CSV table of C-alpha atoms in Angstrom, one decimal:
chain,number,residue,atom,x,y,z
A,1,UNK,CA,0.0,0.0,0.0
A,2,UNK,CA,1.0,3.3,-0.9
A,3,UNK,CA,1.1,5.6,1.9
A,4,UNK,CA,1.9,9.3,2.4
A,5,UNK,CA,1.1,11.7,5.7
A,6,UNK,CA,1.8,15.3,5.5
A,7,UNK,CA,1.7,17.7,8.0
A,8,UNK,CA,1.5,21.4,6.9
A,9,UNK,CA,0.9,24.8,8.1
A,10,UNK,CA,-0.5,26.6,4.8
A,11,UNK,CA,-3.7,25.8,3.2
A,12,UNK,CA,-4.1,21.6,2.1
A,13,UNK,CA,-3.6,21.7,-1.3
A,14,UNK,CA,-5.5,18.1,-2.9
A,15,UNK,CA,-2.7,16.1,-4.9
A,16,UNK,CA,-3.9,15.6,-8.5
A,17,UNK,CA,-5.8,12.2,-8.5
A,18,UNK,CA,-3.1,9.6,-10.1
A,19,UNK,CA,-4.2,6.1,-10.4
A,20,UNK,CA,-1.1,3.7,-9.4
A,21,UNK,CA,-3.0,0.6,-10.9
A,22,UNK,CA,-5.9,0.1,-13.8
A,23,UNK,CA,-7.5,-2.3,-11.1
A,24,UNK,CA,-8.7,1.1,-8.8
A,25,UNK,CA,-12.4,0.8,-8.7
A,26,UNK,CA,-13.3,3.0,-5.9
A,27,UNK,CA,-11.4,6.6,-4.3
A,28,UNK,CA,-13.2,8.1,-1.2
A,29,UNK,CA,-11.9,11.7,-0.2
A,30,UNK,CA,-13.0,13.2,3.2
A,31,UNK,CA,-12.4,16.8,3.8
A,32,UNK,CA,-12.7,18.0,7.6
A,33,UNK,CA,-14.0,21.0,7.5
A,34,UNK,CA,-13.8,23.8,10.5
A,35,UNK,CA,-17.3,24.9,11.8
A,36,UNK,CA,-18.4,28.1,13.0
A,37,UNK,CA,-19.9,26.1,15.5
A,38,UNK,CA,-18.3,24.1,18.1
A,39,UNK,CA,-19.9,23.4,21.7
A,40,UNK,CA,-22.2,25.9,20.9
A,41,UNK,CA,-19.1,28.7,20.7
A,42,UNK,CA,-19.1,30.6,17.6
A,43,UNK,CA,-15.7,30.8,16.1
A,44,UNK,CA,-13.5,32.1,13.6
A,45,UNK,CA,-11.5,28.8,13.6
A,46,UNK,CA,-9.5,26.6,15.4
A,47,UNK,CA,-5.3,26.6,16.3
A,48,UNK,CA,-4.1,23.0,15.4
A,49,UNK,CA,-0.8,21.4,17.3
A,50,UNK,CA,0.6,18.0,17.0
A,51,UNK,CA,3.8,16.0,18.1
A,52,UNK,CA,4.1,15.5,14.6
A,53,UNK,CA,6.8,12.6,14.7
A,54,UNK,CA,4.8,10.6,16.6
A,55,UNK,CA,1.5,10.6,15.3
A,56,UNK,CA,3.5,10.1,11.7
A,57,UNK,CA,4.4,6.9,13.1
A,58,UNK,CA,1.1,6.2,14.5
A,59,UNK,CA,-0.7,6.6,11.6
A,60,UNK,CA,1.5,4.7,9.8
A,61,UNK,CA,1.0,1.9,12.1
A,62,UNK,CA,-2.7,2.5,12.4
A,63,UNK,CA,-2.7,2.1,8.1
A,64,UNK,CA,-0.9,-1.0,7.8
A,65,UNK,CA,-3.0,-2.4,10.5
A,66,UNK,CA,-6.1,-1.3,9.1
A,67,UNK,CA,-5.0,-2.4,5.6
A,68,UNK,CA,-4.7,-6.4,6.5
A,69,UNK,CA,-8.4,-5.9,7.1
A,70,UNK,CA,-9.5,-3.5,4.6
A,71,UNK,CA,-6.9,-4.2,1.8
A,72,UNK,CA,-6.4,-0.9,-0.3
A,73,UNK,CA,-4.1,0.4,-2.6
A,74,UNK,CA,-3.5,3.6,-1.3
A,75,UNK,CA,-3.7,6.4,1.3
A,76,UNK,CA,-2.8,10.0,1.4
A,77,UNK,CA,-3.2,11.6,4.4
A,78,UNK,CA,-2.8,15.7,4.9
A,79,UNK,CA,-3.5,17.2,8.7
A,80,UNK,CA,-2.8,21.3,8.5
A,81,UNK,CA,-1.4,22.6,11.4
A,82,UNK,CA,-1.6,26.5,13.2
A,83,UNK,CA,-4.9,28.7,12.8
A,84,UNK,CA,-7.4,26.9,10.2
A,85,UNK,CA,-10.3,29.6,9.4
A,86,UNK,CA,-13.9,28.4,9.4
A,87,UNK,CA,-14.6,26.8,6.1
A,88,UNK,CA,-11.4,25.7,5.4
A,89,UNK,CA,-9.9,22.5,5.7
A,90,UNK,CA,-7.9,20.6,8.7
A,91,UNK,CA,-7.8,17.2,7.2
A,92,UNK,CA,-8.0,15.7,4.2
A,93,UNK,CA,-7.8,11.8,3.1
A,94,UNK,CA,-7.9,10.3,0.2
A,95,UNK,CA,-8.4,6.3,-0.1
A,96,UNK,CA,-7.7,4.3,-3.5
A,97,UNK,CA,-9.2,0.7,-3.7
A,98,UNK,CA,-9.7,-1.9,-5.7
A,99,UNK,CA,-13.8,-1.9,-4.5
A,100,UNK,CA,-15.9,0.7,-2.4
A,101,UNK,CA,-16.3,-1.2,0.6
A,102,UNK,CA,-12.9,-1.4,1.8
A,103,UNK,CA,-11.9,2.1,0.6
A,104,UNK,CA,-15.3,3.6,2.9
A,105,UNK,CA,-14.4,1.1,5.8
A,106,UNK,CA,-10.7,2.2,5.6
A,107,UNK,CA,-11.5,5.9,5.8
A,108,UNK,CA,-14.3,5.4,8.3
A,109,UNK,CA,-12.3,3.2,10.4
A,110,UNK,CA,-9.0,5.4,10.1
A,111,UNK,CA,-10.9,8.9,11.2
A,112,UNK,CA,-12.3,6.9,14.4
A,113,UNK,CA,-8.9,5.4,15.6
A,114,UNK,CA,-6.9,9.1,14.7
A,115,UNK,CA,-9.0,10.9,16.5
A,116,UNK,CA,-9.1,8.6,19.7
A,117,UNK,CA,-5.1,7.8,19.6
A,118,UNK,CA,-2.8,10.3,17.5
A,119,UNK,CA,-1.1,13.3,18.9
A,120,UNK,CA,-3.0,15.6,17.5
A,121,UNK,CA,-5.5,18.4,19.2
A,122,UNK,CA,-7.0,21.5,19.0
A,123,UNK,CA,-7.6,24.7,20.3
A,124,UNK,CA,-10.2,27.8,20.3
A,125,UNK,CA,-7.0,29.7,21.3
A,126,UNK,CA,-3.3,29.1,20.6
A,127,UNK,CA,-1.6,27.6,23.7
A,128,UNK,CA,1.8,27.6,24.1
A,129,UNK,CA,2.0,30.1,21.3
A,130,UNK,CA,2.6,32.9,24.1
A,131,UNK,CA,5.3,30.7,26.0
B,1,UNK,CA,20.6,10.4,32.1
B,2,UNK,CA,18.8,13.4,30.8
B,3,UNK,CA,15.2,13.1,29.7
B,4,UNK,CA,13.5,15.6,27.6
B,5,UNK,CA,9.5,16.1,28.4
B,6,UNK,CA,7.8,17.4,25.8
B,7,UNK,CA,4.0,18.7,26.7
B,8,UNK,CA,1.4,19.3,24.2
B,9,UNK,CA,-1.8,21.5,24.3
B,10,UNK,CA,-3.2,22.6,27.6
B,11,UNK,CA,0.0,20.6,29.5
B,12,UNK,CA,1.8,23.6,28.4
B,13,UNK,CA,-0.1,25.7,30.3
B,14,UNK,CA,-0.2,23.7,33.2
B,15,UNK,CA,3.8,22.9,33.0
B,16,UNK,CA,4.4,26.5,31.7
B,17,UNK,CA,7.0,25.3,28.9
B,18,UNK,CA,6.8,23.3,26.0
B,19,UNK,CA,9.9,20.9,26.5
B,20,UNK,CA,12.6,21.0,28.9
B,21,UNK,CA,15.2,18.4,29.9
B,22,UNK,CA,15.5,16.4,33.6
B,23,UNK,CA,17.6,14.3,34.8
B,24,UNK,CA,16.7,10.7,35.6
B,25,UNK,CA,17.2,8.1,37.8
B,26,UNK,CA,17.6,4.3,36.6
B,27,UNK,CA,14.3,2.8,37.9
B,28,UNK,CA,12.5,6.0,37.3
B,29,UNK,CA,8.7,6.0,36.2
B,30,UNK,CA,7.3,8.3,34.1
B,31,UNK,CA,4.8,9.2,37.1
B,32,UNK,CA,7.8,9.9,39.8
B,33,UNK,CA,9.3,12.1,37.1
B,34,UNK,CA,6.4,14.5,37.2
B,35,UNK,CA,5.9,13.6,40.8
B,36,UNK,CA,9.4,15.5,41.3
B,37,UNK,CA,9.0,17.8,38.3
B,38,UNK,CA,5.6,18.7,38.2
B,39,UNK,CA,4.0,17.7,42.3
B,40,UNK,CA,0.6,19.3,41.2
B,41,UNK,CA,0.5,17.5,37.9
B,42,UNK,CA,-2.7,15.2,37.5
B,43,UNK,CA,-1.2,12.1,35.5
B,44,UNK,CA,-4.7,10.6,35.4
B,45,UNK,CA,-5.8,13.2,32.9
B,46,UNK,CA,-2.8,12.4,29.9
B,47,UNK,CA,-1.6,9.2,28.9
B,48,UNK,CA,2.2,9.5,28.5
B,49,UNK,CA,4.5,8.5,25.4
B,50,UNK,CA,8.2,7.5,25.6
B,51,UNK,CA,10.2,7.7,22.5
B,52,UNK,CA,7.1,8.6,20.4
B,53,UNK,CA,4.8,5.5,22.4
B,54,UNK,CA,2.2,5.1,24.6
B,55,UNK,CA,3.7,4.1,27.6
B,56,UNK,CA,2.5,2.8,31.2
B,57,UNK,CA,3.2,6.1,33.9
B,58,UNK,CA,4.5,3.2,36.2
B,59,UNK,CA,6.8,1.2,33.7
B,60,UNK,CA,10.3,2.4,33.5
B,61,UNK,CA,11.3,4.7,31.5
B,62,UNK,CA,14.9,2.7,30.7
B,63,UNK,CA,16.7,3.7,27.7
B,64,UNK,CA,13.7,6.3,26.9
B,65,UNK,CA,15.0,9.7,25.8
B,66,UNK,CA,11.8,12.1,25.0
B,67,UNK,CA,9.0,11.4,27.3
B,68,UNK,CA,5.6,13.2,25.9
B,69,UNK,CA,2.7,14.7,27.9
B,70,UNK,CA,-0.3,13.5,25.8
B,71,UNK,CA,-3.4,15.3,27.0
B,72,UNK,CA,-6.9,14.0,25.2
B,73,UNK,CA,-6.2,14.2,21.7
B,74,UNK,CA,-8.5,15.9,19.1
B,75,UNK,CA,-7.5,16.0,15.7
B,76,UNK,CA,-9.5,16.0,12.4
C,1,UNK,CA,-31.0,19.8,1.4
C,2,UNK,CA,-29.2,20.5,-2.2
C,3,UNK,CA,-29.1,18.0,-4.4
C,4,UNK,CA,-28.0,17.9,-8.3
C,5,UNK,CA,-28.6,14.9,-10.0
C,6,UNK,CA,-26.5,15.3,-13.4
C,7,UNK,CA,-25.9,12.3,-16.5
C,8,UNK,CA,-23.3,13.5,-19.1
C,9,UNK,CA,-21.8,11.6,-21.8
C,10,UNK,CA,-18.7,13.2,-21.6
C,11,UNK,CA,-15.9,13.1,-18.8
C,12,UNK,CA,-16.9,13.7,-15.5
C,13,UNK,CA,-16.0,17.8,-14.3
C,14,UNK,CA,-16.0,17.8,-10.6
C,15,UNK,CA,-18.0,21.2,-9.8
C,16,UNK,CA,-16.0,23.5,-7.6
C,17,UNK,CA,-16.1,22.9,-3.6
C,18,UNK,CA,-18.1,25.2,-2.2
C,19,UNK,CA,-19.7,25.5,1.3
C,20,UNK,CA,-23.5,26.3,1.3
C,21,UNK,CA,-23.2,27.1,5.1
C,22,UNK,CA,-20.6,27.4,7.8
C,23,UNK,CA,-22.0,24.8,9.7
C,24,UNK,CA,-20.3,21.5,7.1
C,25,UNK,CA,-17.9,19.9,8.7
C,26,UNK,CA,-17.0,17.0,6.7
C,27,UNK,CA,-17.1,16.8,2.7
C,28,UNK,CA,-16.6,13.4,1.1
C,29,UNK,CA,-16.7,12.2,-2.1
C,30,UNK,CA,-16.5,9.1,-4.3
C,31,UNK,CA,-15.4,8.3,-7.5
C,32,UNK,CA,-16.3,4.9,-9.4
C,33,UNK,CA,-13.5,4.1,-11.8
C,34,UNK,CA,-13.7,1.6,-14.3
C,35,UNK,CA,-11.3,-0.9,-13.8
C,36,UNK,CA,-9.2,-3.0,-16.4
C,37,UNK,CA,-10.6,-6.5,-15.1
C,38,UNK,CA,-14.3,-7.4,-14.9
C,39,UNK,CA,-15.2,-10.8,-14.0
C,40,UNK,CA,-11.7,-11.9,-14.6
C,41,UNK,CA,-12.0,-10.2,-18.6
C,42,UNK,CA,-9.3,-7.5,-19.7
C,43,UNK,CA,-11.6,-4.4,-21.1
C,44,UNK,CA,-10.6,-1.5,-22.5
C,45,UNK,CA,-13.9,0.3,-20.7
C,46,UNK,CA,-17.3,0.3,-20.5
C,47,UNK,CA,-20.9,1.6,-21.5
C,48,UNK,CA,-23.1,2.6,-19.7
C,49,UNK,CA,-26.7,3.4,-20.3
C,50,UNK,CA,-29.6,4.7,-18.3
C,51,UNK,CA,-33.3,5.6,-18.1
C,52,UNK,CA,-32.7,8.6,-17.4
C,53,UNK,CA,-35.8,10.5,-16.2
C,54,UNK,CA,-36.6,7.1,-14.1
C,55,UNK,CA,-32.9,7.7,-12.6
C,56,UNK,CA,-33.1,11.0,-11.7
C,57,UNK,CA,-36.6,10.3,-10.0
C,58,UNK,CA,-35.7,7.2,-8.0
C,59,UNK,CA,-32.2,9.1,-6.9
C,60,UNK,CA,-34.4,12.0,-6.3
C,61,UNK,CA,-36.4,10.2,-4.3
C,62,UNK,CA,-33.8,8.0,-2.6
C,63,UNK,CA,-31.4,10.9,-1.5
C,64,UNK,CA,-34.8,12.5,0.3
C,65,UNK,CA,-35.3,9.3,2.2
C,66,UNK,CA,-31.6,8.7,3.2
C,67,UNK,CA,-31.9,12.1,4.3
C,68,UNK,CA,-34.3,11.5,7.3
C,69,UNK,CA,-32.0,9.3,8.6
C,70,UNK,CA,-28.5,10.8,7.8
C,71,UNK,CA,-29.0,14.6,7.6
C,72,UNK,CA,-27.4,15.8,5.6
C,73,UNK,CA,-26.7,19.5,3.6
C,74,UNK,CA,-26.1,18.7,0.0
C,75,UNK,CA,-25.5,15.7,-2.6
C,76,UNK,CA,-24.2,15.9,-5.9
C,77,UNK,CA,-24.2,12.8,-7.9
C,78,UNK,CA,-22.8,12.7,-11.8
C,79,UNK,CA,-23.2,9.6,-13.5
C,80,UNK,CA,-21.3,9.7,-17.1
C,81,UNK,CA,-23.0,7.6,-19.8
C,82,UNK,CA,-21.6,5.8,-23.2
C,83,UNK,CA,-18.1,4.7,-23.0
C,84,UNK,CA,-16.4,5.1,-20.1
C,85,UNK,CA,-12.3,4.3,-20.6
C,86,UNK,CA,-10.6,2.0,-17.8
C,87,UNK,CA,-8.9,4.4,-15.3
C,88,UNK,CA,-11.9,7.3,-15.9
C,89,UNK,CA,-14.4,7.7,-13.8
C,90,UNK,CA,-18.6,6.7,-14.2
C,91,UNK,CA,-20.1,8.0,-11.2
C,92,UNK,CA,-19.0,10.7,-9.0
C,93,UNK,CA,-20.7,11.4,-5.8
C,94,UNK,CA,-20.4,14.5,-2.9
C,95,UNK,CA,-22.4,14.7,0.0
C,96,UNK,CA,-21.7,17.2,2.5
C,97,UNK,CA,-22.8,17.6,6.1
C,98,UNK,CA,-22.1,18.3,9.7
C,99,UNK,CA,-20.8,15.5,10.9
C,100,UNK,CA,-18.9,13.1,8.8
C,101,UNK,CA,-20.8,10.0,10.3
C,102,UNK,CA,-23.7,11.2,8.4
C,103,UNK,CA,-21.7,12.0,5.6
C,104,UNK,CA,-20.2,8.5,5.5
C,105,UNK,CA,-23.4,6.3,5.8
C,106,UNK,CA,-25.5,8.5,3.5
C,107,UNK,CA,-22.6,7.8,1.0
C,108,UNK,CA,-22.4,4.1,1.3
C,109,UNK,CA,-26.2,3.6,1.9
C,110,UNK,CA,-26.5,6.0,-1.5
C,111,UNK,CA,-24.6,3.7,-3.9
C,112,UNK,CA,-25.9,0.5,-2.7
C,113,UNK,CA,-29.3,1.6,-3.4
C,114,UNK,CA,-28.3,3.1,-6.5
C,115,UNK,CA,-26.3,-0.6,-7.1
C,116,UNK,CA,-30.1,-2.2,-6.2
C,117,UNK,CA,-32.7,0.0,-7.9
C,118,UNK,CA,-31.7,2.6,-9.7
C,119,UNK,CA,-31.9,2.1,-13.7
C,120,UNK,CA,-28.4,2.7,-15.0
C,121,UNK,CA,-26.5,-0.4,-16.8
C,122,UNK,CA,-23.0,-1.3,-17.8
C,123,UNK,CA,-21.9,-3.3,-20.5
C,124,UNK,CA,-18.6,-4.5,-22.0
C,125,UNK,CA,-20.3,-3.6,-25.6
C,126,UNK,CA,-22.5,-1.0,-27.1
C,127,UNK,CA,-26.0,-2.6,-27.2
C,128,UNK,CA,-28.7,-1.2,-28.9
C,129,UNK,CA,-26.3,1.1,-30.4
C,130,UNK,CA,-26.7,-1.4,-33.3
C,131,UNK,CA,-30.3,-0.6,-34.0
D,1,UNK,CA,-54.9,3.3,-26.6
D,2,UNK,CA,-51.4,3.6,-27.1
D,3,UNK,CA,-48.5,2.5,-25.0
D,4,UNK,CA,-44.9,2.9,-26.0
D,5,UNK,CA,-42.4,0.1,-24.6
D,6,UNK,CA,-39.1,1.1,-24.1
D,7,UNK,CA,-36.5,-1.6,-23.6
D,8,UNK,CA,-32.8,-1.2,-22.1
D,9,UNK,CA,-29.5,-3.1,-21.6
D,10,UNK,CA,-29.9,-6.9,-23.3
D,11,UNK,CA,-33.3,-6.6,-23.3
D,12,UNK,CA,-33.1,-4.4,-26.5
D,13,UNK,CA,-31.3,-7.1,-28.0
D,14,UNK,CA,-34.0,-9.4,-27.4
D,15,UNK,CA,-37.2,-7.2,-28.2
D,16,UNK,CA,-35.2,-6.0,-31.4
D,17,UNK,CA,-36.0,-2.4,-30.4
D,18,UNK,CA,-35.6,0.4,-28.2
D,19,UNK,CA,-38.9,1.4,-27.8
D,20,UNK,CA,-42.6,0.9,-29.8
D,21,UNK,CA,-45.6,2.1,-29.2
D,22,UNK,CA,-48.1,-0.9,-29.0
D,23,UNK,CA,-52.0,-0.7,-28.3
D,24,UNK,CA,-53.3,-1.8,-25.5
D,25,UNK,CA,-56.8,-3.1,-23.9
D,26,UNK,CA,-58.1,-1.2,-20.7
D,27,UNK,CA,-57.5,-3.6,-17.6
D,28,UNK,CA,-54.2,-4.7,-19.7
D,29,UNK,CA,-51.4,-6.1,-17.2
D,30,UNK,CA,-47.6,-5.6,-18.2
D,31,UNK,CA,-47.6,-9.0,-18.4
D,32,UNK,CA,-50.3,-9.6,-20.5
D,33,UNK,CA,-48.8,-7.1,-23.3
D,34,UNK,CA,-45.6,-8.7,-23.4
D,35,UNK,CA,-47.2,-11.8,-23.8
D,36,UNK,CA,-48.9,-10.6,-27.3
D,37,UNK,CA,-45.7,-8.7,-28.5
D,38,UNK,CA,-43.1,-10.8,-27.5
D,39,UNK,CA,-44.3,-14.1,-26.3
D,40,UNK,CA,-41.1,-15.6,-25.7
D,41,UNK,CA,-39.9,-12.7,-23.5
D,42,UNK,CA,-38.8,-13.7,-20.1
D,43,UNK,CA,-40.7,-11.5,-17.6
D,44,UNK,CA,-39.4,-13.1,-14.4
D,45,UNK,CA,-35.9,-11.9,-15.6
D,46,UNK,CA,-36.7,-8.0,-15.0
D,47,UNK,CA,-38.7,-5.4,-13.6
D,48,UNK,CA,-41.1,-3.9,-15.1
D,49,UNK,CA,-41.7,0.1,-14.8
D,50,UNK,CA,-44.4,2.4,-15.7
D,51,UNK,CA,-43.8,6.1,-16.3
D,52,UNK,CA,-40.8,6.1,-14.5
D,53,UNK,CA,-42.2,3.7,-11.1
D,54,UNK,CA,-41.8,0.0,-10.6
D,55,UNK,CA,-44.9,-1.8,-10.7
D,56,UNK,CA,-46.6,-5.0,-10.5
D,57,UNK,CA,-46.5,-7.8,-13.7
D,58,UNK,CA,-49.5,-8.1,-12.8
D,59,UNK,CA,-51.4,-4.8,-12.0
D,60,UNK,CA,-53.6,-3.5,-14.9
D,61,UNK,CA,-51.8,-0.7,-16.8
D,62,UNK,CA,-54.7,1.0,-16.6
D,63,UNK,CA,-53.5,5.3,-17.4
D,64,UNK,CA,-49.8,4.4,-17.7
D,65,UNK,CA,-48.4,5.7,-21.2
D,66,UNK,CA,-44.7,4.7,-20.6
D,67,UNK,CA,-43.9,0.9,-19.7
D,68,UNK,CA,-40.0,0.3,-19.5
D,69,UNK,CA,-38.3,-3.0,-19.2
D,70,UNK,CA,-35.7,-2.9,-16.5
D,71,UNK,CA,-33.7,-5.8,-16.2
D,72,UNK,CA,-30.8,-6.3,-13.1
D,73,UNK,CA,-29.0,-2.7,-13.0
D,74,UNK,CA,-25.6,-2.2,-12.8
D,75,UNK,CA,-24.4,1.6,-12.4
D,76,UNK,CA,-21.7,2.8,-10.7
């Protein structure tokens, strides 16, 4: 499986979609989206940190694991980092797969395990920025 | 041996730096690092990380060189 | 909830992101590629044909009835028709909503009932183009 | 009154057309029509629609104007 995670402080900017193989049936792509809205507090976005080396490797982890189960043929994975305005992007994810339902499971199944185990959070306000 | 901590998020607040180095005794836990370091520090609210890890706050941290502070985590 | 329902004989333009509201916090999309093997046959694509004012009412009417149980804020689904090259895309789907659970299942629970009911057909030859 | 019959996929292959119009008696079923136009035609092989709804082989046709043969779909 192909695999690539970026981390990035500047606006995601999508990869043109290459196929590796002529058996790619299926590519899911999720964009996380900031919301004006979050626990009721209206914002103008959110500050993004992460101990980037270490949820590089867990996410690569987290992939191959997934894959054994939901076999696909590639992932690309883009997290931006800093202040993310409402309405733009923190995370993107594209899945390539040989048939839908591994490429939906993958990406469903990836979201749920990133957001409960890799290093990454964020913030209505920039801690640490001021240390 | 020197350890580096690193904290993340709201841990920097509570810590009031971002990564800083301590020494270590063999034998030493994570948790009686920031029992000496940190007395107030509630290690029930982060899981800690050696080496880029998860780790158990009573194993020891042994050859470990970067210990990491990791508060709830929300990405996406 | 905004939904475009579009069949095109030609390659598949993705329309332009754009965020209805500030509330969307997840955007996904899938792409159905045609792939080089079908049924263990080498193709050079496919053609696809469809009852088109049938489709566009039973996808009409499927999307509103997903929608009561996975709101969502918008689907756009493109469906290309006639030949259809390996490594080009058929069908083209983006559903955007608040949460990306909603977002995920609407998806998946979209084209299996498409894959079920909705009148659109592939085949590795032209037929009826004969007549 | 009239009634055209469209047919799609293989099914055009097998009804030699793409659509017809055919006449057709009041309390005429789907089934009955293809009976008299195509009396080898397999009905239990597809579905049968009328103006754009699936329906019954065996419901009358009664103010339908559009019958299409739908046999197993495949997009995507």
């Amino acid at each position: 499986m192909e695999v690539t995670i970026t981390f990035t402080q500047g606006v995601i900017v999508i990869p043109p979609l290459e196929l590796p193989t002529r058996e790619i049936g299926a590519v899911v792509e999720f964009y996380g989206i900031v919301r004006e809205l979050e626990n009721g507090r209206q914002l103008s976005g959110l500050h993004y940190t992460a101990y980037e080396s270490m949820a590089e490797n867990q996410l690569a982890r987290m992939f191959a694991e997934l894959q054994k189960a939901e076999p696909c043929i590639a992932v690309h994975f883009i997290h931006r980092l800093g202040f993310v305005p409402v309405g733009e992007a923190s995370l993107y994810i594209r899945v390539l797969a040989v048939h839908r339902g591994e490429a939906l499971r993958f990406l469903a199944a990836a979201i749920d395990r990133m957001k409960a185990d890799v290093p990454i959070w964020k913030s209505d306000r920039s801690e640490g920025h001021s240390l | 041996m020197p350890v580096k901590l690193l904290a993340f998020a709201h841990t920097r607040d509570v810590l009031g730096f971002q990564e800083r180095v301590f020494d270590c005794a063999p034998g030493d836990t994570p948790r009686a690092l920031l029992a000496r370091v940190a007395p107030t520090f509630d290690c029930a609210a982060c899981r800690i990380a050696i080496d880029g890890e998860y780790r158990d706050w009573d194993a020891p941290i042994g050859a470990g060189r970067e210990l990491a502070l990791i508060p709830p985590v929300s990405g996406g």
